[in-house]
Short mmCIF file of C-alpha atoms in Angstrom, two decimals:
data_model
loop_
_atom_site.label_atom_id
_atom_site.label_comp_id
_atom_site.label_asym_id
_atom_site.label_seq_id
_atom_site.Cartn_x
_atom_site.Cartn_y
_atom_site.Cartn_z
CA UNK Z 567 146.97 10.45 8.97
CA UNK Z 568 150.35 9.35 7.67
CA UNK Z 569 150.68 6.83 10.50
CA UNK Z 570 147.23 5.41 9.79
CA UNK Z 571 148.10 5.13 6.17
CA UNK Z 572 151.35 3.37 6.96
CA UNK Z 573 149.61 0.92 9.31
CA UNK Z 574 146.96 0.15 6.77
CA UNK Z 575 149.63 -0.03 4.15
CA UNK Z 576 151.59 -2.58 6.19
CA UNK Z 577 148.55 -4.69 6.92
CA UNK Z 578 147.21 -4.84 3.40
CA UNK Z 579 150.36 -4.93 1.27
CA UNK Z 580 150.09 -8.67 0.77
CA UNK Z 581 146.44 -8.43 -0.13
CA UNK Z 582 147.16 -5.62 -2.58
CA UNK Z 583 149.83 -7.66 -4.27
CA UNK Z 584 147.41 -10.60 -4.65
CA UNK Z 585 144.80 -8.31 -6.16
CA UNK Z 586 147.27 -6.69 -8.50
CA UNK Z 587 146.29 -8.56 -11.62
CA UNK Z 588 142.56 -7.99 -11.06
CA UNK Z 589 142.88 -4.28 -10.35
CA UNK Z 590 145.55 -3.42 -12.85
CA UNK Z 591 143.11 -1.18 -14.71
CA UNK Z 592 142.95 1.21 -11.71
CA UNK Z 593 146.52 2.42 -11.95
CA UNK Z 594 146.74 6.13 -11.16
CA UNK Z 595 149.90 7.94 -12.16
CA UNK Z 596 150.44 11.03 -9.99
CA UNK Z 597 154.07 11.57 -10.86
CA UNK Z 598 156.56 10.06 -13.24
CA UNK Z 599 158.88 9.03 -10.37
CA UNK Z 600 156.26 8.24 -7.74
CA UNK Z 601 153.64 5.77 -9.06
CA UNK Z 602 150.92 4.65 -6.72
CA UNK Z 603 148.39 1.84 -6.95
CA UNK Z 604 144.83 2.59 -5.92
CA UNK Z 605 142.58 -0.25 -4.69
CA UNK Z 606 138.93 0.69 -5.20
CA UNK Z 607 136.17 -0.34 -2.88
CA UNK Z 608 136.57 -0.47 0.86
CA UNK Z 609 140.25 0.40 0.53
CA UNK Z 610 139.74 3.72 -1.19
CA UNK Z 611 142.23 5.44 1.11
CA UNK Z 612 145.01 2.85 0.60
CA UNK Z 613 147.81 3.96 -1.69
CA UNK Z 614 150.67 1.55 -2.43
CA UNK Z 615 153.90 2.81 -3.97
CA UNK Z 616 154.83 0.95 -7.12
CA UNK Z 617 158.03 1.30 -9.11
CA UNK Z 618 158.41 1.38 -12.86
CA UNK Z 619 160.31 -1.93 -12.80
CA UNK Z 620 157.37 -3.63 -11.14
CA UNK Z 621 154.99 -2.43 -13.85
CA UNK Z 622 157.35 -3.53 -16.59
CA UNK Z 623 157.59 -6.99 -15.04
CA UNK Z 624 153.82 -7.22 -14.87
CA UNK Z 625 153.47 -6.24 -18.51
CA UNK Z 626 156.11 -8.75 -19.55
CA UNK Z 627 154.28 -11.48 -17.65
CA UNK Z 628 151.03 -10.55 -19.39
CA UNK Z 629 152.71 -10.66 -22.81
CA UNK Z 630 154.19 -14.05 -22.04
CA UNK Z 631 150.80 -15.28 -20.87
CA UNK Z 632 149.21 -14.05 -24.11
CA UNK Z 633 151.94 -15.75 -26.16
CA UNK Z 634 151.34 -19.07 -24.41
CA UNK Z 635 147.62 -18.79 -24.83
CA UNK Z 636 147.55 -19.39 -28.65
CA UNK Z 637 149.74 -22.47 -28.17
CA UNK Z 638 147.18 -23.89 -25.79
CA UNK Z 639 144.45 -23.07 -28.26
CA UNK Z 640 146.37 -24.81 -31.04
CA UNK Z 641 146.43 -28.15 -29.22
CA UNK Z 642 142.70 -28.80 -29.60
CA UNK Z 643 142.98 -27.47 -33.15
CA UNK Z 644 145.67 -30.04 -33.99
CA UNK Z 645 143.60 -32.75 -32.33
CA UNK Z 646 140.59 -31.74 -34.40
CA UNK Z 647 142.70 -31.81 -37.57
CA UNK Z 648 143.93 -35.30 -36.73
CA UNK Z 649 140.38 -36.46 -36.08
CA UNK Z 650 139.29 -35.01 -39.41
CA UNK Z 651 142.14 -36.79 -41.18
CA UNK Z 652 141.22 -40.06 -39.50
CA UNK Z 653 137.60 -39.61 -40.56
CA UNK Z 654 138.69 -38.93 -44.15
CA UNK Z 655 140.90 -42.03 -44.13
CA UNK Z 656 138.02 -44.14 -42.82
CA UNK Z 657 135.68 -42.80 -45.49
CA UNK Z 658 138.26 -43.48 -48.19
CA UNK Z 659 138.76 -47.04 -46.92
CA UNK Z 660 134.99 -47.61 -46.86
CA UNK Z 661 134.62 -46.25 -50.39
CA UNK Z 662 137.52 -48.37 -51.65
CA UNK Z 663 136.12 -51.51 -49.99
CA UNK Z 664 132.67 -50.85 -51.44
CA UNK Z 665 134.13 -50.38 -54.92
CA UNK Z 666 136.29 -53.51 -54.69
CA UNK Z 667 133.37 -55.71 -53.70
CA UNK Z 668 131.10 -54.22 -56.35
CA UNK Z 669 130.62 -55.98 -59.68
CA UNK Z 670 132.94 -53.72 -61.62
CA UNK Z 671 135.51 -53.77 -58.84
CA UNK Z 672 135.49 -57.56 -58.67
CA UNK Z 673 136.02 -57.84 -62.42
CA UNK Z 674 138.95 -55.44 -62.32
CA UNK Z 675 140.35 -57.25 -59.29
CA UNK Z 676 140.20 -60.64 -61.04
CA UNK Z 677 141.87 -59.22 -64.16
CA UNK Z 678 144.61 -57.61 -62.06
CA UNK Z 679 145.02 -60.84 -60.08
CA UNK Z 680 145.41 -62.87 -63.29
CA UNK Z 681 147.94 -60.41 -64.75
CA UNK Z 682 149.90 -60.33 -61.50
CA UNK Z 683 149.96 -64.12 -61.39
CA UNK Z 684 151.19 -64.22 -64.98
CA UNK Z 685 154.09 -61.91 -64.14
CA UNK Z 686 155.04 -63.93 -61.05
CA UNK Z 687 154.87 -67.34 -62.75
CA UNK Z 688 156.82 -66.12 -65.77
CA UNK Z 689 159.51 -64.78 -63.44
CA UNK Z 690 159.71 -68.07 -61.51
CA UNK Z 691 159.44 -70.63 -64.32
CA UNK Z 692 160.92 -68.80 -67.31
CA UNK Z 693 164.61 -69.26 -66.37
CA UNK Z 694 164.07 -72.94 -65.58
CA UNK Z 695 162.47 -73.53 -68.97
CA UNK Z 696 165.37 -71.77 -70.68
CA UNK Z 697 167.90 -73.93 -68.84
CA UNK Z 698 166.08 -77.15 -69.78
CA UNK Z 699 165.86 -76.13 -73.44
CA UNK Z 700 169.57 -75.31 -73.47
CA UNK Z 701 170.44 -78.74 -72.06
CA UNK Z 702 168.34 -80.49 -74.72
CA UNK Z 703 169.92 -78.49 -77.53
CA UNK Z 704 173.41 -79.18 -76.22
CA UNK Z 705 172.62 -82.88 -76.06
CA UNK Z 706 171.32 -82.76 -79.62
CA UNK Z 707 174.56 -81.23 -80.89
CA UNK Z 708 176.61 -83.86 -79.07
CA UNK Z 709 174.55 -86.63 -80.64
CA UNK Z 710 175.03 -85.20 -84.13
CA UNK Z 711 178.80 -84.96 -83.58
CA UNK Z 712 178.92 -88.54 -82.38
CA UNK Z 713 177.15 -89.75 -85.51
CA UNK Z 714 179.48 -87.73 -87.69
CA UNK Z 715 182.61 -88.96 -85.91
CA UNK Z 716 181.43 -92.55 -86.09
CA UNK Z 717 180.92 -92.27 -89.83
CA UNK Z 718 184.23 -90.46 -90.33
CA UNK Z 719 186.42 -92.89 -88.40
CA UNK Z 720 184.92 -95.97 -89.98
CA UNK Z 721 187.28 -97.23 -92.71
CA UNK Z 722 184.61 -99.24 -94.38
CA UNK Z 723 180.94 -98.40 -93.97
CA UNK Z 724 179.12 -101.60 -93.29
CA UNK Z 725 175.42 -101.07 -92.87
CA UNK Z 726 175.05 -103.46 -89.96
CA UNK Z 727 177.97 -102.01 -87.97
CA UNK Z 728 177.02 -98.38 -88.61
CA UNK Z 729 173.35 -99.02 -87.85
CA UNK Z 730 174.10 -100.64 -84.49
CA UNK Z 731 176.41 -97.78 -83.45
CA UNK Z 732 173.90 -95.15 -84.57
CA UNK Z 733 171.12 -96.94 -82.70
CA UNK Z 734 173.09 -96.85 -79.43
CA UNK Z 735 173.80 -93.15 -79.84
CA UNK Z 736 170.16 -92.33 -80.61
CA UNK Z 737 168.91 -94.44 -77.70
CA UNK Z 738 171.09 -92.43 -75.33
CA UNK Z 739 169.68 -89.22 -76.79
CA UNK Z 740 166.15 -90.57 -76.47
CA UNK Z 741 166.62 -91.36 -72.77
CA UNK Z 742 168.04 -87.92 -72.13
CA UNK Z 743 165.11 -86.36 -73.96
CA UNK Z 744 162.63 -88.26 -71.80
CA UNK Z 745 164.40 -87.07 -68.64
CA UNK Z 746 164.30 -83.46 -69.80
CA UNK Z 747 160.63 -83.81 -70.75
CA UNK Z 748 159.85 -84.79 -67.17
CA UNK Z 749 161.69 -81.66 -66.08
CA UNK Z 750 159.42 -79.54 -68.23
CA UNK Z 751 160.68 -79.69 -71.81
CA UNK Z 752 157.77 -79.44 -74.26
CA UNK Z 753 159.59 -79.68 -77.57
CA UNK Z 754 160.17 -75.96 -78.12
CA UNK Z 755 161.54 -75.08 -81.51
CA UNK Z 756 164.92 -73.33 -81.64
CA UNK Z 757 165.79 -71.26 -84.70
CA UNK Z 758 169.25 -70.61 -86.15
CA UNK Z 759 169.78 -67.60 -83.85
CA UNK Z 760 169.18 -69.69 -80.75
CA UNK Z 761 165.74 -68.26 -79.96
CA UNK Z 762 163.04 -70.70 -78.90
CA UNK Z 763 159.25 -70.43 -78.64
CA UNK Z 764 158.84 -70.62 -74.89
CA UNK Z 765 155.67 -71.79 -73.25
CA UNK Z 766 156.33 -69.72 -70.15
CA UNK Z 767 155.87 -66.45 -71.98
CA UNK Z 768 153.54 -63.77 -70.66
CA UNK Z 769 150.46 -65.08 -72.49
CA UNK Z 770 151.14 -68.66 -71.41
CA UNK Z 771 151.68 -67.59 -67.80
CA UNK Z 772 148.37 -65.68 -67.79
CA UNK Z 773 146.55 -68.71 -69.22
CA UNK Z 774 148.13 -70.88 -66.53
CA UNK Z 775 147.00 -68.43 -63.82
CA UNK Z 776 143.45 -68.41 -65.21
CA UNK Z 777 143.30 -72.20 -65.37
CA UNK Z 778 144.41 -72.33 -61.72
CA UNK Z 779 141.83 -69.90 -60.29
CA UNK Z 780 139.02 -71.33 -62.47
CA UNK Z 781 139.88 -74.91 -61.38
CA UNK Z 782 140.25 -76.01 -65.03
CA UNK Z 783 143.89 -77.10 -64.78
CA UNK Z 784 144.83 -78.23 -68.28
CA UNK Z 785 148.12 -79.74 -67.11
CA UNK Z 786 149.93 -79.07 -70.39
CA UNK Z 787 152.09 -76.53 -68.58
CA UNK Z 788 152.94 -76.89 -64.91
CA UNK Z 789 155.40 -75.43 -62.44
CA UNK Z 790 158.59 -77.45 -62.08
CA UNK Z 791 160.45 -75.35 -59.51
CA UNK Z 792 159.81 -75.56 -55.78
CA UNK Z 793 159.00 -71.86 -55.52
CA UNK Z 794 156.55 -72.15 -58.41
CA UNK Z 795 154.67 -74.98 -56.73
CA UNK Z 796 154.45 -73.08 -53.42
CA UNK Z 797 153.23 -69.93 -55.15
CA UNK Z 798 150.67 -71.98 -57.10
CA UNK Z 799 149.12 -73.29 -53.88
CA UNK Z 800 148.99 -69.85 -52.26
CA UNK Z 801 147.70 -68.30 -55.48
CA UNK Z 802 144.90 -70.86 -55.73
CA UNK Z 803 143.86 -70.44 -52.07
CA UNK Z 804 143.07 -66.76 -52.58
CA UNK Z 805 142.21 -66.85 -56.29
CA UNK Z 806 139.53 -69.56 -56.37
CA UNK Z 807 137.13 -67.89 -53.87
CA UNK Z 808 137.70 -64.55 -55.60
CA UNK Z 809 136.90 -66.07 -58.98
CA UNK Z 810 133.77 -67.81 -57.70
CA UNK Z 811 132.51 -64.58 -56.11
CA UNK Z 812 133.19 -62.68 -59.32
CA UNK Z 813 131.41 -65.29 -61.45
CA UNK Z 814 128.37 -65.19 -59.16
CA UNK Z 815 128.11 -61.40 -59.44
CA UNK Z 816 128.76 -61.36 -63.18
CA UNK Z 817 126.26 -64.16 -63.69
CA UNK Z 818 123.49 -62.26 -61.91
CA UNK Z 819 124.28 -59.07 -63.84
CA UNK Z 820 124.31 -60.85 -67.18
CA UNK Z 821 121.10 -62.66 -66.22
CA UNK Z 822 119.36 -59.33 -65.57
CA UNK Z 823 120.64 -57.91 -68.85
CA UNK Z 824 119.61 -60.97 -70.83
CA UNK Z 825 116.21 -61.00 -69.12
CA UNK Z 826 115.70 -57.35 -70.08
CA UNK Z 827 116.66 -58.00 -73.71
CA UNK Z 828 114.50 -61.10 -73.89
CA UNK Z 829 111.50 -59.29 -72.39
CA UNK Z 830 111.71 -56.11 -74.51
CA UNK Z 831 113.08 -57.48 -77.76
CA UNK Z 832 112.37 -61.17 -78.15
CA UNK Z 833 108.99 -61.14 -76.40
CA UNK Z 834 107.76 -57.76 -77.62
CA UNK Z 835 105.19 -59.35 -79.96
CA UNK Z 836 104.01 -61.74 -77.23
CA UNK Z 837 103.63 -58.84 -74.80
CA UNK Z 838 101.63 -56.92 -77.39
CA UNK Z 839 99.26 -59.84 -77.83
CA UNK Z 840 98.87 -60.17 -74.06
CA UNK Z 841 98.07 -56.48 -73.73
CA UNK Z 842 95.35 -56.71 -76.38
CA UNK Z 843 93.93 -59.78 -74.70
CA UNK Z 844 93.91 -58.03 -71.33
CA UNK Z 845 92.25 -54.98 -72.86
CA UNK Z 846 89.46 -57.10 -74.24
CA UNK Z 847 89.02 -58.84 -70.90
CA UNK Z 848 88.97 -55.45 -69.18
CA UNK Z 849 86.30 -54.17 -71.53
CA UNK Z 850 84.16 -57.25 -70.92
CA UNK Z 851 84.52 -56.86 -67.16
CA UNK Z 852 83.56 -53.19 -67.32
CA UNK Z 853 80.54 -53.97 -69.50
CA UNK Z 854 79.45 -56.62 -67.02
CA UNK Z 855 79.45 -54.03 -64.24
CA UNK Z 856 77.42 -51.50 -66.26
CA UNK Z 857 73.61 -51.32 -66.01
CA UNK Z 858 71.55 -52.37 -69.06
CA UNK Z 859 70.63 -48.77 -70.01
CA UNK Z 860 73.53 -46.90 -71.54
CA UNK Z 861 73.76 -43.51 -73.18
CA UNK Z 862 74.67 -42.74 -76.73
CA UNK Z 863 78.18 -42.01 -75.70
CA UNK Z 864 78.59 -45.49 -74.29
CA UNK Z 865 77.10 -46.98 -77.45
CA UNK Z 866 79.65 -45.16 -79.60
CA UNK Z 867 82.48 -46.19 -77.27
CA UNK Z 868 81.60 -49.66 -75.99
CA UNK Z 869 84.84 -49.94 -74.05
CA UNK Z 870 83.92 -47.02 -71.73
CA UNK Z 871 81.36 -46.78 -68.92
CA UNK Z 872 79.41 -43.68 -67.86
CA UNK Z 873 79.18 -44.63 -64.20
CA UNK Z 874 82.70 -46.01 -63.90
CA UNK Z 875 83.44 -43.64 -61.07
CA UNK Z 876 80.36 -44.73 -59.13
CA UNK Z 877 81.16 -48.47 -59.01
CA UNK Z 878 84.53 -49.57 -57.66
CA UNK Z 879 86.58 -51.80 -59.96
CA UNK Z 880 86.92 -55.48 -59.11
CA UNK Z 881 90.13 -57.27 -58.26
CA UNK Z 882 90.28 -58.83 -61.73
CA UNK Z 883 90.32 -55.38 -63.31
CA UNK Z 884 93.24 -54.37 -61.11
CA UNK Z 885 95.13 -57.50 -62.09
CA UNK Z 886 94.54 -56.81 -65.76
CA UNK Z 887 95.75 -53.23 -65.37
CA UNK Z 888 98.88 -54.40 -63.55
CA UNK Z 889 99.63 -56.86 -66.34
CA UNK Z 890 99.83 -54.08 -68.89
CA UNK Z 891 103.35 -53.12 -67.76
CA UNK Z 892 105.50 -56.26 -67.80
CA UNK Z 893 108.34 -56.30 -65.27
CA UNK Z 894 111.40 -57.90 -66.83
CA UNK Z 895 112.74 -58.87 -63.37
CA UNK Z 896 109.77 -61.21 -62.93
CA UNK Z 897 110.20 -62.75 -66.37
CA UNK Z 898 111.55 -66.29 -66.52
CA UNK Z 899 113.59 -67.52 -69.47
CA UNK Z 900 112.72 -70.94 -70.90
CA UNK Z 901 115.36 -73.60 -70.40
CA UNK Z 902 115.41 -74.27 -74.13
CA UNK Z 903 116.56 -70.69 -74.76
CA UNK Z 904 119.46 -70.94 -72.30
CA UNK Z 905 120.53 -74.32 -73.66
CA UNK Z 906 120.42 -72.93 -77.19
CA UNK Z 907 122.62 -70.01 -76.10
CA UNK Z 908 125.17 -72.36 -74.54
CA UNK Z 909 125.15 -74.63 -77.59
CA UNK Z 910 125.75 -71.64 -79.87
CA UNK Z 911 128.74 -70.55 -77.81
CA UNK Z 912 130.19 -74.06 -77.89
CA UNK Z 913 129.72 -74.33 -81.66
CA UNK Z 914 131.33 -70.92 -82.20
CA UNK Z 915 134.37 -71.93 -80.15
CA UNK Z 916 134.60 -75.30 -81.89
CA UNK Z 917 134.67 -73.65 -85.31
CA UNK Z 918 137.26 -71.08 -84.19
CA UNK Z 919 139.74 -73.48 -82.59
CA UNK Z 920 139.35 -76.19 -85.22
CA UNK Z 921 140.26 -73.66 -87.93
CA UNK Z 922 143.24 -72.36 -85.97
CA UNK Z 923 144.73 -75.66 -84.87
CA UNK Z 924 143.69 -77.86 -87.77
CA UNK Z 925 141.53 -80.01 -85.50
CA UNK Z 926 138.42 -81.84 -86.49
CA UNK Z 927 135.15 -80.16 -85.57
CA UNK Z 928 134.49 -82.88 -83.00
CA UNK Z 929 137.85 -82.23 -81.34
CA UNK Z 930 137.11 -78.51 -81.21
CA UNK Z 931 133.69 -79.08 -79.64
CA UNK Z 932 135.24 -81.57 -77.22
CA UNK Z 933 137.88 -79.03 -76.16
CA UNK Z 934 135.28 -76.27 -75.62
CA UNK Z 935 132.99 -78.51 -73.59
CA UNK Z 936 135.80 -79.86 -71.40
CA UNK Z 937 137.01 -76.31 -70.81
CA UNK Z 938 133.67 -74.69 -69.94
CA UNK Z 939 132.73 -77.64 -67.74
CA UNK Z 940 136.02 -77.01 -65.82
CA UNK Z 941 137.08 -80.61 -66.44
CA UNK Z 942 140.28 -79.57 -68.20
CA UNK Z 943 141.82 -82.85 -69.32
CA UNK Z 944 144.56 -81.00 -71.18
CA UNK Z 945 144.93 -83.43 -74.07
CA UNK Z 946 143.90 -80.65 -76.49
CA UNK Z 947 145.14 -77.12 -75.84
CA UNK Z 948 145.59 -74.28 -78.37
CA UNK Z 949 149.24 -73.60 -79.15
CA UNK Z 950 150.45 -76.90 -77.72
CA UNK Z 951 151.36 -78.41 -81.09
CA UNK Z 952 154.96 -77.99 -82.23
CA UNK Z 953 153.84 -76.76 -85.64
CA UNK Z 954 151.52 -74.10 -84.20
CA UNK Z 955 152.04 -70.48 -85.20
CA UNK Z 956 151.02 -67.24 -83.44
CA UNK Z 957 151.01 -69.05 -80.13
CA UNK Z 958 150.72 -65.95 -77.92
CA UNK Z 959 147.68 -64.60 -79.75
CA UNK Z 960 145.94 -67.97 -79.53
CA UNK Z 961 146.61 -68.20 -75.81
CA UNK Z 962 145.16 -64.73 -75.19
CA UNK Z 963 142.04 -65.57 -77.21
CA UNK Z 964 141.74 -68.85 -75.32
CA UNK Z 965 141.95 -67.02 -71.97
CA UNK Z 966 139.24 -64.55 -73.02
CA UNK Z 967 137.08 -67.40 -74.31
CA UNK Z 968 137.41 -69.19 -70.97
CA UNK Z 969 136.55 -66.12 -68.85
CA UNK Z 970 133.54 -65.08 -70.92
CA UNK Z 971 132.38 -68.69 -71.26
CA UNK Z 972 132.43 -69.27 -67.52
CA UNK Z 973 130.47 -66.04 -66.99
CA UNK Z 974 127.97 -67.22 -69.58
CA UNK Z 975 127.69 -70.57 -67.81
CA UNK Z 976 126.98 -68.80 -64.52
CA UNK Z 977 124.31 -66.68 -66.22
CA UNK Z 978 122.63 -69.72 -67.76
CA UNK Z 979 122.66 -71.60 -64.47
CA UNK Z 980 121.04 -68.60 -62.79
CA UNK Z 981 118.31 -68.39 -65.44
CA UNK Z 982 117.67 -72.14 -65.40
CA UNK Z 983 117.45 -72.14 -61.61
CA UNK Z 984 114.78 -69.43 -61.68
CA UNK Z 985 112.84 -71.26 -64.39
CA UNK Z 986 112.90 -74.54 -62.45
CA UNK Z 987 111.75 -72.78 -59.28
CA UNK Z 988 108.92 -71.08 -61.18
CA UNK Z 989 107.76 -74.40 -62.65
CA UNK Z 990 107.74 -76.11 -59.26
CA UNK Z 991 105.91 -73.10 -57.81
CA UNK Z 992 103.18 -73.40 -60.45
CA UNK Z 993 102.97 -77.16 -59.93
CA UNK Z 994 102.64 -76.74 -56.18
CA UNK Z 995 99.95 -74.10 -56.67
CA UNK Z 996 97.95 -76.41 -58.93
CA UNK Z 997 98.28 -79.32 -56.51
CA UNK Z 998 97.23 -77.14 -53.59
CA UNK Z 999 100.53 -77.56 -51.75
CA UNK Z 1000 101.40 -73.87 -52.07
CA UNK Z 1001 98.63 -71.33 -51.57
CA UNK Z 1002 100.73 -68.32 -52.55
CA UNK Z 1003 102.10 -68.63 -56.09
CA UNK Z 1004 104.81 -66.07 -55.21
CA UNK Z 1005 106.18 -68.36 -52.49
CA UNK Z 1006 109.99 -69.01 -52.55
#
């Protein structure tokens, strides 16, 4: 039996070693020093000697395999986390894009764009303006010293001689002043401490940025440096489409709001009269559908019918019922109302700027019209006069007046366009050109 066991043992040792991991649960310990491995099944009589070192190695391999297993499981987990982060980033980008291109987002973007342009233009053009002003002031001091020295060194003051010398000195100063004006000098006042009222302050730079993106372009203040001119072109390329898109959205929003106010406030009495008229027409239609014999209840309430449920209502009745609730979105504003609103805004601006700048009322109205029409001649601009005070505040108010005025213009154009389309639609319906009055 021992020889048979040894032969079987020699033949199936390799197979037993291959099956070791699958049959590791069948270990049978007969003795502490002599451990045998029992293979169940058809090899019930096969016993393979196994040492303690072999078992320890197998256990160590299993532990290492279990330690590597979580690392393999973590790889798909990390991939899933990265995919979740990418999905969150995409959702955040979509939400941000949706907010930016909304009406509120566009308004905030235009305001931020104008403020950013003001900071950039002030940084580029402010030092150049300061240098030009310093040159003009230095030239002024030199001219005064020349006049004083000429008068001091003259032994006898003859009017003709002194006048000719003073004229030559002042003509030189005048030519220098013209050259510096072409470089950007606007006659800034300089006080005793050497401080001057600069035009390229923050408020002036913001007004310049707004006049660029709104295509007004007053021209009273322009970039003189090369970098300023390049930035102006790039700023206008991106700013003008952004401003037009913002004005279109704001105009439609303001048109809806004004239409709602006009329908529920200004036309409330007219709507009440229309409802009463429709009620009377409805009562007459219902009475026409009733039979001649009516009950006492119908005599006491002539507007009601006893067999109203038996006869279906006509199409006219349905139209009258639908007209009871007026939809403000379908309401058109008369052109006279929109023109009156624009005229009121122009008159308000004319009064405001004429009082501030000491202009005539006609000059104030002319400035407001040229500004809101985006003509922007630039011959009249708030704060441009040398004797003007509180220049920064006036420039800020002018910028706000321009932005709100252009939005109001867009709203009025939207309302007038709808009114004109409605009139042509009615005309085409009367002439038989358009069968559906709701066409267009």
